[in-house]
């Protein structure tokens, strides 16, 4: 494509080349020729094997595990494109790592999400595109434009069909697994025209949670648990057990980002969750795939957003 004197090019580092390729194909493009490798001492080396002078460049890279390696790959690629005279450089980060370090929870804590935002800008990013930030206020950490895409419409379309095939929304309730996800769950419930309930829990320390009680009615209902990410799955599995103990008939889960670290796979396998619906913002290796997982593609959303950005059209209209 070449609408306003500059061509568009899609590049990928190593975190999710399949997603980058799917985005490029939907735009009718070939993935840009580049190589990201690691020297024997651990240093990352980037080679851009085609001209990008005057091009509108989009670099697709989720900063997922190994987080620091993938973040460094992205920063070095951005620097390479800046020094190669690209007209505009957009960092497409489907999953934004360090997003949970968005505030000082106690004295002398860093705000690492702000540091990452500054690093991206210093490396050469003119714009950032991401999806479902853990804390939406992170948008304000950037001094460059940021387009914040949402995964809820993709998940809602899936569950809308599921609800229609299972007798309508009378028997369904959307449940927030903790107080921090209430706004997200409320918006999701509105899309499905379902009531909402909340699991109130206390977290004694990081990655450990204790369920307290359930606000709302789940007895006799099919529960849809919604969160932005599944990391160790402690919160989600505790919430699933809590709603079943409270009389729910069935329980399903949906999340945008499948971080799935530590004991997550074992916990999800042993949990009462019938199905877990995820988006592919993070590549899932075979050892992290369960029969109860359904993975939905985000390439259609990102490709449309990239096309709109390139053509200087609004992105917000995608989510009205």
Short mmCIF file of N, CA and C in Angstrom, two decimals, residues 151-235:
data_model
loop_
_atom_site.label_atom_id
_atom_site.label_comp_id
_atom_site.label_asym_id
_atom_site.label_seq_id
_atom_site.Cartn_x
_atom_site.Cartn_y
_atom_site.Cartn_z
N UNK A 151 -9.95 -6.19 23.65
CA UNK A 151 -10.27 -7.56 23.22
C UNK A 151 -11.69 -7.97 23.51
N UNK A 152 -12.42 -7.17 24.30
CA UNK A 152 -13.78 -7.55 24.71
C UNK A 152 -14.72 -7.86 23.54
N UNK A 153 -14.70 -7.08 22.44
CA UNK A 153 -15.62 -7.41 21.35
C UNK A 153 -15.38 -8.80 20.75
N UNK A 154 -14.12 -9.23 20.69
CA UNK A 154 -13.82 -10.56 20.15
C UNK A 154 -14.37 -11.63 21.09
N UNK A 155 -14.10 -11.47 22.39
CA UNK A 155 -14.60 -12.43 23.37
C UNK A 155 -16.12 -12.41 23.45
N UNK A 156 -16.70 -11.21 23.37
CA UNK A 156 -18.16 -11.09 23.46
C UNK A 156 -18.85 -11.77 22.28
N UNK A 157 -18.28 -11.65 21.09
CA UNK A 157 -18.86 -12.32 19.92
C UNK A 157 -18.89 -13.83 20.12
N UNK A 158 -17.83 -14.37 20.69
CA UNK A 158 -17.78 -15.82 20.95
C UNK A 158 -18.87 -16.22 21.93
N UNK A 159 -18.95 -15.50 23.05
CA UNK A 159 -19.91 -15.88 24.08
C UNK A 159 -21.35 -15.53 23.69
N UNK A 160 -21.53 -14.55 22.82
CA UNK A 160 -22.87 -14.24 22.35
C UNK A 160 -23.45 -15.44 21.59
N UNK A 161 -22.62 -16.04 20.76
CA UNK A 161 -23.06 -17.25 20.03
C UNK A 161 -23.28 -18.41 20.99
N UNK A 162 -22.39 -18.53 21.98
CA UNK A 162 -22.52 -19.61 22.96
C UNK A 162 -23.81 -19.47 23.77
N UNK A 163 -24.11 -18.25 24.19
CA UNK A 163 -25.33 -18.00 24.97
C UNK A 163 -26.57 -18.29 24.14
N UNK A 164 -26.56 -17.84 22.88
CA UNK A 164 -27.71 -18.09 21.99
C UNK A 164 -27.94 -19.58 21.79
N UNK A 165 -26.86 -20.36 21.75
CA UNK A 165 -26.99 -21.81 21.55
C UNK A 165 -27.37 -22.55 22.83
N UNK A 166 -27.37 -21.82 23.95
CA UNK A 166 -27.68 -22.46 25.24
C UNK A 166 -28.86 -21.81 25.94
N UNK A 167 -29.84 -21.40 25.16
CA UNK A 167 -31.12 -20.98 25.72
C UNK A 167 -31.24 -19.52 26.10
N UNK A 168 -30.34 -18.67 25.64
CA UNK A 168 -30.45 -17.24 25.93
C UNK A 168 -29.75 -16.85 27.21
N UNK A 169 -29.75 -15.53 27.48
CA UNK A 169 -28.91 -15.01 28.55
C UNK A 169 -29.54 -15.05 29.95
N UNK A 170 -30.74 -15.61 30.08
CA UNK A 170 -31.39 -15.65 31.39
C UNK A 170 -30.57 -16.41 32.42
N UNK A 171 -29.92 -17.49 32.00
CA UNK A 171 -29.19 -18.33 32.95
C UNK A 171 -27.72 -18.00 33.07
N UNK A 172 -27.28 -16.85 32.55
CA UNK A 172 -25.85 -16.52 32.55
C UNK A 172 -25.58 -15.30 33.44
N UNK A 173 -24.40 -15.28 34.03
CA UNK A 173 -23.96 -14.13 34.80
C UNK A 173 -22.46 -13.94 34.56
N UNK A 174 -22.05 -12.68 34.34
CA UNK A 174 -20.64 -12.35 34.20
C UNK A 174 -20.09 -12.03 35.59
N UNK A 175 -18.97 -12.63 35.92
CA UNK A 175 -18.40 -12.46 37.26
C UNK A 175 -17.00 -11.88 37.14
N UNK A 176 -16.74 -10.85 37.93
CA UNK A 176 -15.39 -10.29 38.06
C UNK A 176 -14.65 -11.09 39.12
N UNK A 177 -13.46 -11.63 38.81
CA UNK A 177 -12.75 -12.46 39.78
C UNK A 177 -12.14 -11.68 40.94
N UNK A 178 -12.08 -10.35 40.81
CA UNK A 178 -11.61 -9.51 41.91
C UNK A 178 -12.16 -8.10 41.72
N UNK A 179 -11.94 -7.26 42.72
CA UNK A 179 -12.50 -5.91 42.67
C UNK A 179 -11.86 -5.07 41.58
N UNK A 180 -10.61 -5.35 41.25
CA UNK A 180 -9.91 -4.56 40.24
C UNK A 180 -10.43 -4.74 38.84
N UNK A 181 -11.18 -5.81 38.59
CA UNK A 181 -11.69 -6.10 37.24
C UNK A 181 -13.17 -5.77 37.09
N UNK A 182 -13.73 -5.06 38.06
CA UNK A 182 -15.18 -4.82 38.04
C UNK A 182 -15.61 -4.01 36.82
N UNK A 183 -14.90 -2.93 36.51
CA UNK A 183 -15.29 -2.10 35.35
C UNK A 183 -15.24 -2.91 34.07
N UNK A 184 -14.19 -3.71 33.92
CA UNK A 184 -14.05 -4.56 32.73
C UNK A 184 -15.22 -5.55 32.64
N UNK A 185 -15.56 -6.18 33.77
CA UNK A 185 -16.65 -7.14 33.77
C UNK A 185 -17.99 -6.47 33.51
N UNK A 186 -18.19 -5.26 34.07
CA UNK A 186 -19.45 -4.55 33.86
C UNK A 186 -19.66 -4.22 32.38
N UNK A 187 -18.60 -3.75 31.72
CA UNK A 187 -18.70 -3.44 30.30
C UNK A 187 -18.95 -4.69 29.47
N UNK A 188 -18.32 -5.79 29.86
CA UNK A 188 -18.51 -7.06 29.16
C UNK A 188 -19.94 -7.56 29.34
N UNK A 189 -20.46 -7.45 30.56
CA UNK A 189 -21.83 -7.88 30.85
C UNK A 189 -22.83 -7.06 30.04
N UNK A 190 -22.54 -5.77 29.87
CA UNK A 190 -23.43 -4.92 29.08
C UNK A 190 -23.47 -5.37 27.62
N UNK A 191 -22.32 -5.82 27.09
CA UNK A 191 -22.28 -6.31 25.72
C UNK A 191 -23.14 -7.56 25.55
N UNK A 192 -23.22 -8.37 26.60
CA UNK A 192 -23.96 -9.63 26.53
C UNK A 192 -25.36 -9.52 27.12
N UNK A 193 -25.69 -8.34 27.69
CA UNK A 193 -26.98 -8.13 28.35
C UNK A 193 -27.19 -9.15 29.47
N UNK A 194 -26.16 -9.32 30.30
CA UNK A 194 -26.20 -10.26 31.42
C UNK A 194 -25.99 -9.50 32.73
N UNK A 195 -26.44 -10.06 33.84
CA UNK A 195 -26.14 -9.44 35.14
C UNK A 195 -24.68 -9.66 35.52
N UNK A 196 -24.24 -9.01 36.58
CA UNK A 196 -22.85 -9.08 37.01
C UNK A 196 -22.78 -9.48 38.47
N UNK A 197 -21.73 -10.20 38.83
CA UNK A 197 -21.42 -10.51 40.22
C UNK A 197 -19.92 -10.29 40.42
N UNK A 198 -19.50 -10.20 41.68
CA UNK A 198 -18.11 -9.89 41.99
C UNK A 198 -17.60 -10.85 43.05
N UNK A 199 -16.40 -11.39 42.83
CA UNK A 199 -15.72 -12.18 43.86
C UNK A 199 -14.84 -11.22 44.66
N UNK A 200 -15.13 -11.11 45.94
CA UNK A 200 -14.36 -10.24 46.83
C UNK A 200 -13.30 -11.09 47.51
N UNK A 201 -12.03 -10.77 47.28
CA UNK A 201 -10.95 -11.58 47.82
C UNK A 201 -9.90 -10.70 48.47
N UNK A 202 -9.10 -11.35 49.28
CA UNK A 202 -7.96 -10.67 49.89
C UNK A 202 -6.70 -11.34 49.39
N UNK A 203 -5.69 -10.54 49.04
CA UNK A 203 -4.42 -11.08 48.56
C UNK A 203 -3.36 -10.85 49.64
N UNK A 204 -3.01 -11.89 50.44
CA UNK A 204 -2.02 -11.72 51.50
C UNK A 204 -0.63 -11.35 50.98
N UNK A 205 -0.24 -11.92 49.85
CA UNK A 205 1.04 -11.59 49.24
C UNK A 205 0.94 -11.86 47.74
N UNK A 206 1.97 -11.48 46.99
CA UNK A 206 1.93 -11.57 45.53
C UNK A 206 1.63 -12.99 45.08
N UNK A 207 0.73 -13.12 44.10
CA UNK A 207 0.36 -14.39 43.48
C UNK A 207 -0.32 -15.37 44.43
N UNK A 208 -0.75 -14.89 45.59
CA UNK A 208 -1.51 -15.72 46.53
C UNK A 208 -2.78 -14.97 46.89
N UNK A 209 -3.93 -15.63 46.71
CA UNK A 209 -5.18 -14.92 47.02
C UNK A 209 -6.08 -15.81 47.87
N UNK A 210 -6.90 -15.17 48.67
CA UNK A 210 -7.84 -15.87 49.53
C UNK A 210 -9.24 -15.32 49.24
N UNK A 211 -10.14 -16.17 48.80
CA UNK A 211 -11.49 -15.73 48.45
C UNK A 211 -12.28 -15.46 49.72
N UNK A 212 -12.98 -14.34 49.74
CA UNK A 212 -13.77 -13.99 50.91
C UNK A 212 -15.26 -14.29 50.70
N UNK A 213 -15.89 -13.58 49.78
CA UNK A 213 -17.30 -13.84 49.52
C UNK A 213 -17.68 -13.37 48.12
N UNK A 214 -18.93 -13.63 47.75
CA UNK A 214 -19.40 -13.29 46.40
C UNK A 214 -20.51 -12.27 46.52
N UNK A 215 -20.35 -11.16 45.81
CA UNK A 215 -21.35 -10.10 45.79
C UNK A 215 -22.19 -10.31 44.53
N UNK A 216 -23.46 -10.68 44.71
CA UNK A 216 -24.31 -10.96 43.56
C UNK A 216 -24.79 -12.41 43.60
N UNK A 217 -25.64 -12.75 42.65
CA UNK A 217 -26.30 -14.06 42.63
C UNK A 217 -25.70 -14.95 41.54
N UNK A 218 -25.14 -16.10 41.95
CA UNK A 218 -24.59 -17.05 40.97
C UNK A 218 -25.24 -18.42 41.08
N UNK A 219 -26.03 -18.67 42.11
CA UNK A 219 -26.64 -19.98 42.30
C UNK A 219 -27.52 -20.36 41.11
N UNK A 220 -27.32 -21.55 40.58
CA UNK A 220 -28.10 -22.03 39.46
C UNK A 220 -27.75 -21.42 38.13
N UNK A 221 -26.69 -20.60 38.08
CA UNK A 221 -26.32 -19.88 36.86
C UNK A 221 -25.11 -20.50 36.18
N UNK A 222 -24.95 -20.16 34.90
CA UNK A 222 -23.70 -20.42 34.18
C UNK A 222 -22.85 -19.17 34.29
N UNK A 223 -21.67 -19.32 34.88
CA UNK A 223 -20.82 -18.17 35.19
C UNK A 223 -19.77 -17.97 34.09
N UNK A 224 -19.59 -16.70 33.69
CA UNK A 224 -18.54 -16.31 32.76
C UNK A 224 -17.56 -15.42 33.53
N UNK A 225 -16.41 -15.96 33.91
CA UNK A 225 -15.38 -15.20 34.61
C UNK A 225 -14.55 -14.43 33.59
N UNK A 226 -14.33 -13.15 33.83
CA UNK A 226 -13.59 -12.32 32.88
C UNK A 226 -12.43 -11.63 33.57
N UNK A 227 -11.24 -11.72 32.93
CA UNK A 227 -10.08 -10.98 33.43
C UNK A 227 -9.26 -10.52 32.24
N UNK A 228 -8.32 -9.59 32.47
CA UNK A 228 -7.50 -9.12 31.35
C UNK A 228 -6.38 -10.08 31.03
N UNK A 229 -5.89 -10.83 32.05
CA UNK A 229 -4.81 -11.78 31.81
C UNK A 229 -4.91 -12.94 32.78
N UNK A 230 -4.31 -14.05 32.40
CA UNK A 230 -4.15 -15.18 33.31
C UNK A 230 -2.66 -15.39 33.46
N UNK A 231 -2.15 -15.14 34.67
CA UNK A 231 -0.73 -15.31 34.93
C UNK A 231 -0.52 -16.66 35.61
N UNK A 232 -0.51 -16.71 36.94
CA UNK A 232 -0.36 -18.00 37.63
C UNK A 232 -1.71 -18.71 37.78
N UNK A 233 -2.80 -18.04 37.41
CA UNK A 233 -4.17 -18.58 37.42
C UNK A 233 -4.72 -18.77 38.83
N UNK A 234 -4.03 -18.27 39.84
CA UNK A 234 -4.53 -18.42 41.20
C UNK A 234 -5.84 -17.70 41.42
N UNK A 235 -5.92 -16.44 40.98
CA UNK A 235 -7.15 -15.66 41.14
C UNK A 235 -8.32 -16.33 40.42
#
